[in-house]
Each structure stands twice: as structure tokens, then as C-alpha cells.
Coordinates of C-alpha atoms in Angstrom, one line a residue:
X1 CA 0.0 0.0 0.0
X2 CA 1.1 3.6 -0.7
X3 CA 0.1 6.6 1.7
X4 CA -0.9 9.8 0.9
X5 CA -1.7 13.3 2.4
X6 CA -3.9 15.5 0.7
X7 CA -5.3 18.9 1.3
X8 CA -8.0 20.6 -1.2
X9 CA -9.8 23.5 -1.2
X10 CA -12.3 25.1 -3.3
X11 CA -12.3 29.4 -3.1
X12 CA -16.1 31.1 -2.4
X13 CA -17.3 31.1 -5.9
X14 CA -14.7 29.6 -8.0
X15 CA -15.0 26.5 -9.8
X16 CA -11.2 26.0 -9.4
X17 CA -9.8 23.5 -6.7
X18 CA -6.5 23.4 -5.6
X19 CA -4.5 22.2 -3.2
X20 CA -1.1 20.1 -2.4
X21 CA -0.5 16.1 -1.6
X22 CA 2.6 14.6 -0.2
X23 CA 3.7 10.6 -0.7
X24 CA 4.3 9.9 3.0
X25 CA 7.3 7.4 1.8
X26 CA 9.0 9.6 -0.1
X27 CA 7.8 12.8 1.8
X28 CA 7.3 14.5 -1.9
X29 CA 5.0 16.6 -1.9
X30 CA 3.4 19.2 -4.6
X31 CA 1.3 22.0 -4.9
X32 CA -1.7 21.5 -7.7
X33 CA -4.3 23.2 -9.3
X34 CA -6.5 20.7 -11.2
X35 CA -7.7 17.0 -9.4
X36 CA -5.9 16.0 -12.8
X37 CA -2.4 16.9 -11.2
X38 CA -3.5 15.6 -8.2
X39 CA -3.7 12.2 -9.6
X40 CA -1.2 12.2 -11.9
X41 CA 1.4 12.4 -9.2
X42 CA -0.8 9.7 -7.3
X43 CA -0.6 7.5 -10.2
X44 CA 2.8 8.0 -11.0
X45 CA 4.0 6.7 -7.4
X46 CA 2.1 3.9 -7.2
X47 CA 3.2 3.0 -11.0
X48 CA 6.7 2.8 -8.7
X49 CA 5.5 0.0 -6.8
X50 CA 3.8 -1.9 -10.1
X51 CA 0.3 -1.8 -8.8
X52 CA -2.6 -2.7 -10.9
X53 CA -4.2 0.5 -10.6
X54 CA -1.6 2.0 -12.7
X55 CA -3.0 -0.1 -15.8
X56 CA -4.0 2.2 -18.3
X57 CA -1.6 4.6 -18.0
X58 CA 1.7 5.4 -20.0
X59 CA 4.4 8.0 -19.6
X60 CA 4.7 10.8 -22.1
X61 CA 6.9 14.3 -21.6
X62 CA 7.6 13.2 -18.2
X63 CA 4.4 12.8 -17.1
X64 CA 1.3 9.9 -16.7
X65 CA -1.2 10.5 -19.3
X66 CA -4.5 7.9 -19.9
X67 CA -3.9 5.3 -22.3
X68 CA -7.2 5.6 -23.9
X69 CA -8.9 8.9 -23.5

């Protein structure tokens, strides 16, 4: 299992969230403003540790895209 630590928050009237999540292994941790970014950097750690989850994904310009969007 991985662990993560995320905090999100949505500004009064904005239809923006943003936020930051750490990897508690590594103790990265990045800033984000899109739940895209969010899970990109999840995805991309557990793709460390060959978990299934990461099926469907592929590296491209540094960075986890969908396979099939």
C-alpha cells in the first residue's frame, strides 16, 4: 500500500480547486491546481510499486497520461 496526504480547497465562488498532496514514503510533496495533477502524481507513485491501478496509463513528456482517453 502507498500513503498519501492531501489537502483541497475550493475558493467562495470559484469552480477551481486546488490544493497540495505529499507521498508519506517519499515525503514528496506538490502543490496542484487541477484534481488531474492531483492524480497524476498519485498515479505516477504507485506506477513505482507496479500496482494494478496503474493499468491504463503510459508515460509521455515526463508525465502519466490515460492510455485511452
Amino acid at each position: 500500500y502507498e500513503t498519501f496526504i492531501i489537502k483541497i480547497w475550493i475558493g467562495d465562488g470559484e469552480q477551481r480547486v486546488r490544493g497540495w498532496i505529499q507521498h508519506v514514503g517519499s515525503q514528496e510533496r506538490i502543490d496542484f491546481v487541477s484534481l488531474k495533477k492531483m492524480l497524476e502524481f498519485m498515479i505516477a507513485r504507485l506506477i513505482l510499486t507496479t500496482s494494478p491501478l496503474s493499468e491504463g496509463y503510459k508515460k509521455e513528456g515526463g508525465e502519466f497520461v490515460e492510455r485511452f482517453q
